[in-house]
PDB file of C-alpha atoms in Angstrom:
ATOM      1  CA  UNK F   1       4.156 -16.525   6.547  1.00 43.00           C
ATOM      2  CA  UNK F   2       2.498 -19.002   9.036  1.00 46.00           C
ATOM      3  CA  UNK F   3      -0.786 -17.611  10.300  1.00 43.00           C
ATOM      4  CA  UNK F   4      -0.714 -16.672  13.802  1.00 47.00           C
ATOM      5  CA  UNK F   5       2.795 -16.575  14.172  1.00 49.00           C
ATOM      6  CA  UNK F   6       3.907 -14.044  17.326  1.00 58.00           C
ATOM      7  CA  UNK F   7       7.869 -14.424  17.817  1.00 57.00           C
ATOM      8  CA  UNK F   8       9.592 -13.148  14.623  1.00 62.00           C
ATOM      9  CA  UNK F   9      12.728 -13.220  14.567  1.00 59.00           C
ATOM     10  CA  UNK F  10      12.852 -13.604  18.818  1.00 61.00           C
ATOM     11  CA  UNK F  11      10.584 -10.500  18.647  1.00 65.00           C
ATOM     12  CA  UNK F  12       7.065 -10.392  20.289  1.00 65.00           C
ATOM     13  CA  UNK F  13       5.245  -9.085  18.076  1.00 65.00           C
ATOM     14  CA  UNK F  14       1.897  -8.576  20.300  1.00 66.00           C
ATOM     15  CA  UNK F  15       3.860  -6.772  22.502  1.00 70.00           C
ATOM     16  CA  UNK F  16       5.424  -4.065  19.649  1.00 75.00           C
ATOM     17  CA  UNK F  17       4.892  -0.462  20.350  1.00 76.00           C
ATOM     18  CA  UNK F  18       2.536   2.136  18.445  1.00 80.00           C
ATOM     19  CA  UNK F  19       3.945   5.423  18.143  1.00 83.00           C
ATOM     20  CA  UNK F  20       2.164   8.419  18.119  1.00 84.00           C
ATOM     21  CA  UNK F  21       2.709  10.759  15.162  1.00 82.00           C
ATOM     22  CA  UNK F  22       3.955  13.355  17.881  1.00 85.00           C
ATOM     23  CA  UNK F  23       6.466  10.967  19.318  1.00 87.00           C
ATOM     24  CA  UNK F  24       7.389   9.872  15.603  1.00 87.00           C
ATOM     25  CA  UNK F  25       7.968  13.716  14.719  1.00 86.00           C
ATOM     26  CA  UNK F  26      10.136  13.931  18.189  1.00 90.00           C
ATOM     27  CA  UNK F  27      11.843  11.116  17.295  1.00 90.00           C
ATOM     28  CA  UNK F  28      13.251  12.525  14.003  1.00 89.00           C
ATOM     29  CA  UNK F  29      13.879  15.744  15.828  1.00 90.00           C
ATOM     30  CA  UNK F  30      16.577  13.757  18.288  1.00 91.00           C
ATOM     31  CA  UNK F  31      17.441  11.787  15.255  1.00 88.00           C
ATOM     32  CA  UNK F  32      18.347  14.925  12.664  1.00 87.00           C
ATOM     33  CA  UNK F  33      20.458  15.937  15.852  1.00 88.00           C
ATOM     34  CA  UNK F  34      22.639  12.408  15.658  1.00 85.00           C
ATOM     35  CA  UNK F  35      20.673  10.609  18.848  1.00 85.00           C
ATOM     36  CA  UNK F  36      21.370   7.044  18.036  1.00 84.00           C
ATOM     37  CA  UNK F  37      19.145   6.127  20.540  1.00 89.00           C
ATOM     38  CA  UNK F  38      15.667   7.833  18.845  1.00 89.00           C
ATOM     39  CA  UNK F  39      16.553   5.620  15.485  1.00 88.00           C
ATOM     40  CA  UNK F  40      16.271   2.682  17.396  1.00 89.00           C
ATOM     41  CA  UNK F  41      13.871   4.124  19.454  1.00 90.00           C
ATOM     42  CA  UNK F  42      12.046   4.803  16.123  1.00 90.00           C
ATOM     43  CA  UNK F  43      12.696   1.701  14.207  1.00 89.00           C
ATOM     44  CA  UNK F  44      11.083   0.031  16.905  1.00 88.00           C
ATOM     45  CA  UNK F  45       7.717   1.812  17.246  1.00 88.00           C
ATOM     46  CA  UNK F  46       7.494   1.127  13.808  1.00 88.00           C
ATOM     47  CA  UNK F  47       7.817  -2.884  13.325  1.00 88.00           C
ATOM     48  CA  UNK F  48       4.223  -3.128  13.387  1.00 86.00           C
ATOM     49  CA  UNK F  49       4.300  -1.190   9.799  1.00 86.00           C
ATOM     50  CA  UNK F  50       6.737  -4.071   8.774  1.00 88.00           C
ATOM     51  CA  UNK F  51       4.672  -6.797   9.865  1.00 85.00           C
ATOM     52  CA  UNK F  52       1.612  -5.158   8.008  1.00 83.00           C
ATOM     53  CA  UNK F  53       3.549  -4.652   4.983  1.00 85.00           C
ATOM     54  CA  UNK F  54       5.429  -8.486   5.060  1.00 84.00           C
ATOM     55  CA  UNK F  55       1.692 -10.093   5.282  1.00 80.00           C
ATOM     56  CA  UNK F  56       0.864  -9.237   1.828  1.00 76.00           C
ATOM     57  CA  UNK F  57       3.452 -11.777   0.661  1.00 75.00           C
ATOM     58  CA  UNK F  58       2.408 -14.482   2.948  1.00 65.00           C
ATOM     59  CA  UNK F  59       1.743 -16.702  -0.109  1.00 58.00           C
ATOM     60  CA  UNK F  60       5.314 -16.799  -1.551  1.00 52.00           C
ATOM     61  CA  UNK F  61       6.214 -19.520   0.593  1.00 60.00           C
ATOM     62  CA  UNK F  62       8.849 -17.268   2.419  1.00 66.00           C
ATOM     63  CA  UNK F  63      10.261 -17.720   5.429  1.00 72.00           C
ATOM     64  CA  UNK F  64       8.725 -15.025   7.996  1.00 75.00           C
ATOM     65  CA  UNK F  65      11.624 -14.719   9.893  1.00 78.00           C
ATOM     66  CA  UNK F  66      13.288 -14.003   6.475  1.00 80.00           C
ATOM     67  CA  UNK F  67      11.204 -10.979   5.145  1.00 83.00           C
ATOM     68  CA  UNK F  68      11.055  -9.619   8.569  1.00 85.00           C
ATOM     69  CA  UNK F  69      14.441  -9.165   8.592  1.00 85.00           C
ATOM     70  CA  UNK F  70      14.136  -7.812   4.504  1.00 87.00           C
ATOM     71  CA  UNK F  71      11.334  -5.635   5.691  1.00 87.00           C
ATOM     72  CA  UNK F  72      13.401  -4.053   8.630  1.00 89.00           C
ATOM     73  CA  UNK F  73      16.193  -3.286   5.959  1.00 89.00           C
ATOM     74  CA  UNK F  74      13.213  -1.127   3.809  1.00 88.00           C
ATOM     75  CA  UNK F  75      12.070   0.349   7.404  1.00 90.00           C
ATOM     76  CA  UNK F  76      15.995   1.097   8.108  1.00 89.00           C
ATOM     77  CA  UNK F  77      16.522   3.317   4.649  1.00 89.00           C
ATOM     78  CA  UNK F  78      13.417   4.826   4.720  1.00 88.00           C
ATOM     79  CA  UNK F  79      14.151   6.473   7.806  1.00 88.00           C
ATOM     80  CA  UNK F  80      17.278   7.508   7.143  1.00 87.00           C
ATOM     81  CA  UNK F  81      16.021   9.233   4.214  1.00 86.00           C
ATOM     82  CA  UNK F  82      12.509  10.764   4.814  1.00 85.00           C
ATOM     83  CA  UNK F  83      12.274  14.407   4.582  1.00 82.00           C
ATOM     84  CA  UNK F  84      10.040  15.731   6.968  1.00 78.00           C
ATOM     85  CA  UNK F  85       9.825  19.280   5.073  1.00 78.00           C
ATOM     86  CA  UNK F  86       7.689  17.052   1.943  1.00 74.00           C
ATOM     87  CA  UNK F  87       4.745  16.923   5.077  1.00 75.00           C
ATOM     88  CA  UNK F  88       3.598  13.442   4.499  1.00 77.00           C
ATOM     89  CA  UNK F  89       3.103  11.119   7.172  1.00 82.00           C
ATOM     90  CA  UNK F  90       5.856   9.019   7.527  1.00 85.00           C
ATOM     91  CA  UNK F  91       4.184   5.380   6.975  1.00 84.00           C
ATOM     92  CA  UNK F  92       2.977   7.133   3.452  1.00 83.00           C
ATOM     93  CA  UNK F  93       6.682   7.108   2.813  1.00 84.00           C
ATOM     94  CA  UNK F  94       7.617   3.911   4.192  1.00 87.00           C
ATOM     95  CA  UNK F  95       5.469   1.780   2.781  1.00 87.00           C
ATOM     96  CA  UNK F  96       6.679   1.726  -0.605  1.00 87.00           C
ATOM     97  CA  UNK F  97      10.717   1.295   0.463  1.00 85.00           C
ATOM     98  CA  UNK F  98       9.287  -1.818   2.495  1.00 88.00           C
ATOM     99  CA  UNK F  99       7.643  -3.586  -0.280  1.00 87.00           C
ATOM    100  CA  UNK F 100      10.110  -2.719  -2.696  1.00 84.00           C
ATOM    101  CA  UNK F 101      13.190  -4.060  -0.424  1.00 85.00           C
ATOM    102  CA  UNK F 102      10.520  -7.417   0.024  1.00 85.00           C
ATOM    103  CA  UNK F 103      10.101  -7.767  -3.454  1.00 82.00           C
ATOM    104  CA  UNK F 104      14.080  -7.228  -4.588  1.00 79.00           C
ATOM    105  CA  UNK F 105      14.281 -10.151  -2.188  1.00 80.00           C
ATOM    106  CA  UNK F 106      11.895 -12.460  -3.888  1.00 77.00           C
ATOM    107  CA  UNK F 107      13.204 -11.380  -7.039  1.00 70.00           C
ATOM    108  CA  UNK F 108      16.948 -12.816  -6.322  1.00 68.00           C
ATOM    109  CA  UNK F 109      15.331 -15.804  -4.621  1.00 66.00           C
ATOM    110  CA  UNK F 110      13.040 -16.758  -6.890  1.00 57.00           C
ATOM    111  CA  UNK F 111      13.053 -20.226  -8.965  1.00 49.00           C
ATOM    112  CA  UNK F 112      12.048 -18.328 -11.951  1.00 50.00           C
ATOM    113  CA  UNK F 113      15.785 -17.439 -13.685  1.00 55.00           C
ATOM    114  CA  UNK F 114      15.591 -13.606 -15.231  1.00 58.00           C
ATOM    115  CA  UNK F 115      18.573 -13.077 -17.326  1.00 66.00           C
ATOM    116  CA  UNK F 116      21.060 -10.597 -15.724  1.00 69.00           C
ATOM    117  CA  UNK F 117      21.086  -7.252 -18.448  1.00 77.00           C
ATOM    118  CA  UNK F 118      17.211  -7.774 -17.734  1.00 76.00           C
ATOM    119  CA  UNK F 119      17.239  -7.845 -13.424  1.00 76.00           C
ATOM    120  CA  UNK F 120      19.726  -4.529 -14.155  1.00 80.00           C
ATOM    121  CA  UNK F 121      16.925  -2.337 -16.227  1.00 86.00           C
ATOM    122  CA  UNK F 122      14.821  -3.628 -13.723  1.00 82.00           C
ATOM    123  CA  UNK F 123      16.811  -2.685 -10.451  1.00 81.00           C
ATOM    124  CA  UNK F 124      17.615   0.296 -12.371  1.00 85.00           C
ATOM    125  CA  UNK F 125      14.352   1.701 -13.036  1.00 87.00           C
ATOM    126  CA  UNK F 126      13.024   0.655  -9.781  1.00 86.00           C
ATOM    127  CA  UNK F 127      15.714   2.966  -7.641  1.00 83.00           C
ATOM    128  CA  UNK F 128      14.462   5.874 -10.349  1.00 86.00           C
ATOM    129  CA  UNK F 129      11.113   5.514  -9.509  1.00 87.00           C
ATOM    130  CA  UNK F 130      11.876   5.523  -5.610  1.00 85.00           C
ATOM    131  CA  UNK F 131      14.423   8.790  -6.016  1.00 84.00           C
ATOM    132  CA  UNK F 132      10.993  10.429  -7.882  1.00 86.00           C
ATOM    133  CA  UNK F 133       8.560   9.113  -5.139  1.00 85.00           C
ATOM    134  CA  UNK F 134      11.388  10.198  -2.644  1.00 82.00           C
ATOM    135  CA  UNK F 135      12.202  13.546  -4.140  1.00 85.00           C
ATOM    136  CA  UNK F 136       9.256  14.793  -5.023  1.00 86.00           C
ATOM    137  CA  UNK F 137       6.256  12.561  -3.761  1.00 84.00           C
ATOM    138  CA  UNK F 138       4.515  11.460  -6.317  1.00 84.00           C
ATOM    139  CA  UNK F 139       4.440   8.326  -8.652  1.00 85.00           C
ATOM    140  CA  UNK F 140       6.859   7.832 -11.648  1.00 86.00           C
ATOM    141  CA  UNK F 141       5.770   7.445 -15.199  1.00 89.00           C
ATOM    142  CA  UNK F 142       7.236   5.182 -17.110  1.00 88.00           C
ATOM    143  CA  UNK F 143       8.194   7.176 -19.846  1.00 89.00           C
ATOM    144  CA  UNK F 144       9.963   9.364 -16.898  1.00 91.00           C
ATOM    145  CA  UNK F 145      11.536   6.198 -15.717  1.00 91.00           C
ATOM    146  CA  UNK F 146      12.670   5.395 -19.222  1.00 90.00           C
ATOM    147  CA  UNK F 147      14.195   8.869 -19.823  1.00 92.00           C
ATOM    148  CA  UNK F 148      15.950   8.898 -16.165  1.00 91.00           C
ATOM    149  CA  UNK F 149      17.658   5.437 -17.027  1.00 91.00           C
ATOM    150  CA  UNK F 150      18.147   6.182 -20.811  1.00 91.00           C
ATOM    151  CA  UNK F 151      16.378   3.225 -22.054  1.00 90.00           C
ATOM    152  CA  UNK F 152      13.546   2.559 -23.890  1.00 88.00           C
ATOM    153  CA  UNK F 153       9.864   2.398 -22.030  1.00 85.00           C
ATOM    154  CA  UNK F 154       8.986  -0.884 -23.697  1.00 82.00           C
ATOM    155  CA  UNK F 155      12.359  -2.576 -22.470  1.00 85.00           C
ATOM    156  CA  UNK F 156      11.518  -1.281 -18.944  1.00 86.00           C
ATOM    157  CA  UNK F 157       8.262  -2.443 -18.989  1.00 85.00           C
ATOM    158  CA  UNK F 158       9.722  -5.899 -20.033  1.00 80.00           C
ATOM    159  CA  UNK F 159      11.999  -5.636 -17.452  1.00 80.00           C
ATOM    160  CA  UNK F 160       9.697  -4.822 -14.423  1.00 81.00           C
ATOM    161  CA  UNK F 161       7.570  -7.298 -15.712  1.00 76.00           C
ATOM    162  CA  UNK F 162       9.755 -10.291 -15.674  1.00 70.00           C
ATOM    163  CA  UNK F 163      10.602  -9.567 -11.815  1.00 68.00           C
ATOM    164  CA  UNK F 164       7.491  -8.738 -10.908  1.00 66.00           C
ATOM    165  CA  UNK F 165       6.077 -10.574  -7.960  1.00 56.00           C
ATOM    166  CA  UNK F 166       2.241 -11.684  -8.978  1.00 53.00           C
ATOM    167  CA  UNK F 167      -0.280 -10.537  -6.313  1.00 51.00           C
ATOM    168  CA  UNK F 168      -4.127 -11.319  -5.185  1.00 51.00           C
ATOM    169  CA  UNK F 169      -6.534  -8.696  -5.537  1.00 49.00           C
ATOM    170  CA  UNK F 170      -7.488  -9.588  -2.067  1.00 49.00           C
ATOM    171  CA  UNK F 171      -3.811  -8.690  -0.587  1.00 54.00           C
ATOM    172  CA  UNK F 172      -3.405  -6.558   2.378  1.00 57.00           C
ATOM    173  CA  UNK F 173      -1.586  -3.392   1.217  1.00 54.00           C
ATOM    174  CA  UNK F 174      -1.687  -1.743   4.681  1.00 53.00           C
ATOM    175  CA  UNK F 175      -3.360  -2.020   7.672  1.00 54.00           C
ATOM    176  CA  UNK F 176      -4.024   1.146  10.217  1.00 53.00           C
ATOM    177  CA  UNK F 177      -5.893  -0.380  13.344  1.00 54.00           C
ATOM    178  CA  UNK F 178      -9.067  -2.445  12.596  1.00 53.00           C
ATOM    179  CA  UNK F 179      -9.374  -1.100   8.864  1.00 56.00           C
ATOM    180  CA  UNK F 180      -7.312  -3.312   6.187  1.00 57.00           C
ATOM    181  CA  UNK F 181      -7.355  -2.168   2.758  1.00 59.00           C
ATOM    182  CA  UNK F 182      -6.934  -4.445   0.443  1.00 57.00           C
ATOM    183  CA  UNK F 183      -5.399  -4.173  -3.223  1.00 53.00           C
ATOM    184  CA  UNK F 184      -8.803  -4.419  -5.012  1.00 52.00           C
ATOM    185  CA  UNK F 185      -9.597  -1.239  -3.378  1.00 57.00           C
ATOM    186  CA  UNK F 186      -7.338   0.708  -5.368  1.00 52.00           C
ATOM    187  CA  UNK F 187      -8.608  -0.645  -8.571  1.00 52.00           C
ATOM    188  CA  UNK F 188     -10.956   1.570 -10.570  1.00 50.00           C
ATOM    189  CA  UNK F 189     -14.326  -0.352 -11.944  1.00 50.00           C
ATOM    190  CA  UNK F 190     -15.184   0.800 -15.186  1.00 47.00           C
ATOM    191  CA  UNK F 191     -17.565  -1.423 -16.357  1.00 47.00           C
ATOM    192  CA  UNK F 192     -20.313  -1.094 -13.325  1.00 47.00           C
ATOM    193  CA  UNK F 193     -22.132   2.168 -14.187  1.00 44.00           C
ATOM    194  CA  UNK F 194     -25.300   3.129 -13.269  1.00 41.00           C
ATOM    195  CA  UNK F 195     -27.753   2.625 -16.200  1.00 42.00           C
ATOM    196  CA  UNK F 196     -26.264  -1.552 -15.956  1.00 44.00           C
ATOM    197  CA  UNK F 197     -27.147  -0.996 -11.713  1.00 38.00           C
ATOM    198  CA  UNK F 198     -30.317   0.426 -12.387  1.00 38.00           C
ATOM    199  CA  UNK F 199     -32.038  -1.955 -14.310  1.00 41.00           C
ATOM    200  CA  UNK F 200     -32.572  -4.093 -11.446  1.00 50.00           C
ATOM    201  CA  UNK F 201     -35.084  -2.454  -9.223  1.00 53.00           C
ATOM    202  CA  UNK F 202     -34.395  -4.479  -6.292  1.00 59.00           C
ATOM    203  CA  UNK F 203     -31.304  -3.029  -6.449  1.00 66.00           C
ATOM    204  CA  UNK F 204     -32.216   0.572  -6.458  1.00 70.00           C
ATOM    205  CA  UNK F 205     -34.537   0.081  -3.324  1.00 71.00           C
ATOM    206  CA  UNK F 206     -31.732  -1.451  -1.508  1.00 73.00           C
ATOM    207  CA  UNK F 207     -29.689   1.162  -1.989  1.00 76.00           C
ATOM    208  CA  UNK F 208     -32.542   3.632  -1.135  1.00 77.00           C
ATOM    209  CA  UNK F 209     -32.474   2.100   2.124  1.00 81.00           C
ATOM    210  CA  UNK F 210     -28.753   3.345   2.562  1.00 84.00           C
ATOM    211  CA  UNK F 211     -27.753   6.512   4.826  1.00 86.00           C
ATOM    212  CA  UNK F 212     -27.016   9.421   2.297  1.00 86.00           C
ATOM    213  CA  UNK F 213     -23.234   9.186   2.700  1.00 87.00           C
ATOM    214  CA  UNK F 214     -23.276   5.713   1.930  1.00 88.00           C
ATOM    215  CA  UNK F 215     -25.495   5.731  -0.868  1.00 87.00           C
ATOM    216  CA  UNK F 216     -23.103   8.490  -1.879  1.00 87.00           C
ATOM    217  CA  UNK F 217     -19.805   6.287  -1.446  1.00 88.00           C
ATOM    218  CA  UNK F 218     -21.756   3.291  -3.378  1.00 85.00           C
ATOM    219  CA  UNK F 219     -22.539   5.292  -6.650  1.00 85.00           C
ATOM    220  CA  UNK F 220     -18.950   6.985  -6.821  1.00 86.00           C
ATOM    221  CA  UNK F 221     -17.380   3.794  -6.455  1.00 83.00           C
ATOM    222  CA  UNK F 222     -19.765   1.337  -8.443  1.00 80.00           C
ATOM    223  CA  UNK F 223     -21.593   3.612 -10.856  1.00 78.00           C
ATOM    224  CA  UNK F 224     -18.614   6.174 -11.813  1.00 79.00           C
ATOM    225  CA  UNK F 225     -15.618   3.956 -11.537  1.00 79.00           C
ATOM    226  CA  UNK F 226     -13.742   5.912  -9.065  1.00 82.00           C
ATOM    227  CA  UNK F 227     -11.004   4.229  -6.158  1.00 84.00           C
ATOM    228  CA  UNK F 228     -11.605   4.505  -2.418  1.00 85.00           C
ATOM    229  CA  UNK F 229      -8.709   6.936  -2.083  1.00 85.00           C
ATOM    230  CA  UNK F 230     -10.996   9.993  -5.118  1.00 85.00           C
ATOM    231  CA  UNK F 231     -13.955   9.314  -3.417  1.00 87.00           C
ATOM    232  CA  UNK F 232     -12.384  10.120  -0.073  1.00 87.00           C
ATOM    233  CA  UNK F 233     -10.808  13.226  -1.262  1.00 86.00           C
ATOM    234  CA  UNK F 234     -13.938  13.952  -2.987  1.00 86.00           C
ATOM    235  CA  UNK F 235     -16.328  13.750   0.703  1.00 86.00           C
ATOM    236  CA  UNK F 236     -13.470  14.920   2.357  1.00 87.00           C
ATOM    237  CA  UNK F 237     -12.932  11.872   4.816  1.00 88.00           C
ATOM    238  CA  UNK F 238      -9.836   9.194   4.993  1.00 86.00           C
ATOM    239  CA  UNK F 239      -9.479   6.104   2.936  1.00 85.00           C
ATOM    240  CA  UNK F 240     -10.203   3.783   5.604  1.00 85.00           C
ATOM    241  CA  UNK F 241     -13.485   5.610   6.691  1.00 87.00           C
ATOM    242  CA  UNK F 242     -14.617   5.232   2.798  1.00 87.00           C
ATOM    243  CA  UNK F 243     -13.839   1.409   3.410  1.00 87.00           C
ATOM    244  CA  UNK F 244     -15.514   0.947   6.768  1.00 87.00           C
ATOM    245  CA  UNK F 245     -18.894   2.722   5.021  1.00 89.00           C
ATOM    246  CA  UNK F 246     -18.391   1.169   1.921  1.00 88.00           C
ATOM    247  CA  UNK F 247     -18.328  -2.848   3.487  1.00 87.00           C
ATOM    248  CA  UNK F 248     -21.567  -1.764   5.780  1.00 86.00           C
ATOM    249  CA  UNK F 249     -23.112  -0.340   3.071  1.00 84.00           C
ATOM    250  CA  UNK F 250     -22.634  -3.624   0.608  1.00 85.00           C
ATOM    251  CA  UNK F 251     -23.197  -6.132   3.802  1.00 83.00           C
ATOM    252  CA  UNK F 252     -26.871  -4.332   4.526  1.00 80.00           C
ATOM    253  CA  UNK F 253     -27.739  -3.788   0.437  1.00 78.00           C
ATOM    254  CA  UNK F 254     -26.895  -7.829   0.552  1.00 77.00           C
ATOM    255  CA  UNK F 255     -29.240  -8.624   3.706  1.00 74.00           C
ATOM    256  CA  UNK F 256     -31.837  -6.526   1.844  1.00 67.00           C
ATOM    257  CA  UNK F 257     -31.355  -8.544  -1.327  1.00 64.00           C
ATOM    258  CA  UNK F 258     -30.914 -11.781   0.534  1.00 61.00           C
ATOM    259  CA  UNK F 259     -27.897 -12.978  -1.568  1.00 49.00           C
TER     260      UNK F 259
END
């Protein structure tokens, strides 16, 4: 996607609304009583989500104007089939029928030929796992895949990984305001713990020089492994305040350390 880029598809995006979660909950209200007017309504408050979403993929060479219009498709069916009684917010949901809709696009446009029987385990197991995440909120296994599409879990795997788009681990996987998180911060680290951190002593008074909650954030991610989103159940605060403290926290320890 070209950097910068405003008009989308004749669409401004600077001057896209933000919804409120109160007028999003409104919306669906007007919408679960057949207003026409609230989907649009709502599908318009939410491009911003799309655009998020469609940036992640900049680097396939796609046309913008293209996955826009893919994105808007995922945007389309996940509204017309979130479930408000499952109490997650609705970008939580619509994330996931967004990329997936971007990457069945790249899949059937991509100069890498995956023989058809192969692209059908794939598409199949990928509309399993989205009725699981859709029905009961939560992330397929493969084995459950695998047993919902009555084929074996190795041929699946196979399958989803000859589609498979690659990614950085420096791609945006959503943005809410200023805070990006990026796909590296959902990765676990198991190989930094604390007696290989603790060895350097220049290290340790860095980090002593950290507010407690920071210091806090830096050990549960570095020295016991854990993602942004555990640690910010763990503290009790969102994923994107965990990020904001956690790249303070590493830019001061790395003014201390002068590296």
């Amino acid at each position: 996607m070209a950097p910068g880029k405003v008009v989308i598809c004749g669409v401004n995006t600077a001057k896209l609304p933000l919804l409120t979660n109160e007028e999003k909950n409104e919306l669906f209200m007007r919408i679960e009583q057949g207003d026409e007017n609230a989907r649009e309504e709502l599908i318009k408050g939410n491009l911003r989500l799309v655009l998020s979403v469609i940036r992640r993929f900049q680097t396939a060479g796609e046309n913008a104007d293209d996955l826009f219009q893919v994105g808007c498709i995922g945007l389309m069916k996940a509204i017309d089939n979130f479930d408000r009684s499952l109490n997650v917010r609705f970008s939580t949901y619509a994330v996931p029928m967004i990329i997936g809709e971007c990457r069945r696009y790249l899949r059937d446009n991509s100069v890498i030929r995956v023989s058809r029987s192969l692209r059908d385990i794939a598409y199949k197991a990928i509309y399993a796992k989205e009725r699981i995440l859709r029905e009961e909120n939560r992330e397929a296994t493969i084995d459950e895949i695998a047993k919902d599409i009555d084929i074996e879990k190795e041929m699946v795997v196979m399958a989803l990984d000859a589609i498979a788009t690659p990614v950085s681990l420096y791609d945006p996987v959503y943005q809410d305001g200023g805070d990006t998180l990026f796909l590296m911060d959902q990765v676990k680290d198991k190989k930094n713990k604390e007696d290989n951190w603790i060895e350097d002593i220049s290290l340790k008074e860095a980090m002593d020089r950290l507010s407690e909650r920071e210091y806090n954030i830096i050990k549960l991610r570095f020295f016991e492994g854990k993602t942004q989103t555990e640690v910010a159940d763990e503290i009790a605060i969102s994923q994107a305040q965990v990020s904001r403290l956690e790249k303070s926290a590493l830019k001061n320890m790395k003014s201390f350390l002068d590296i």
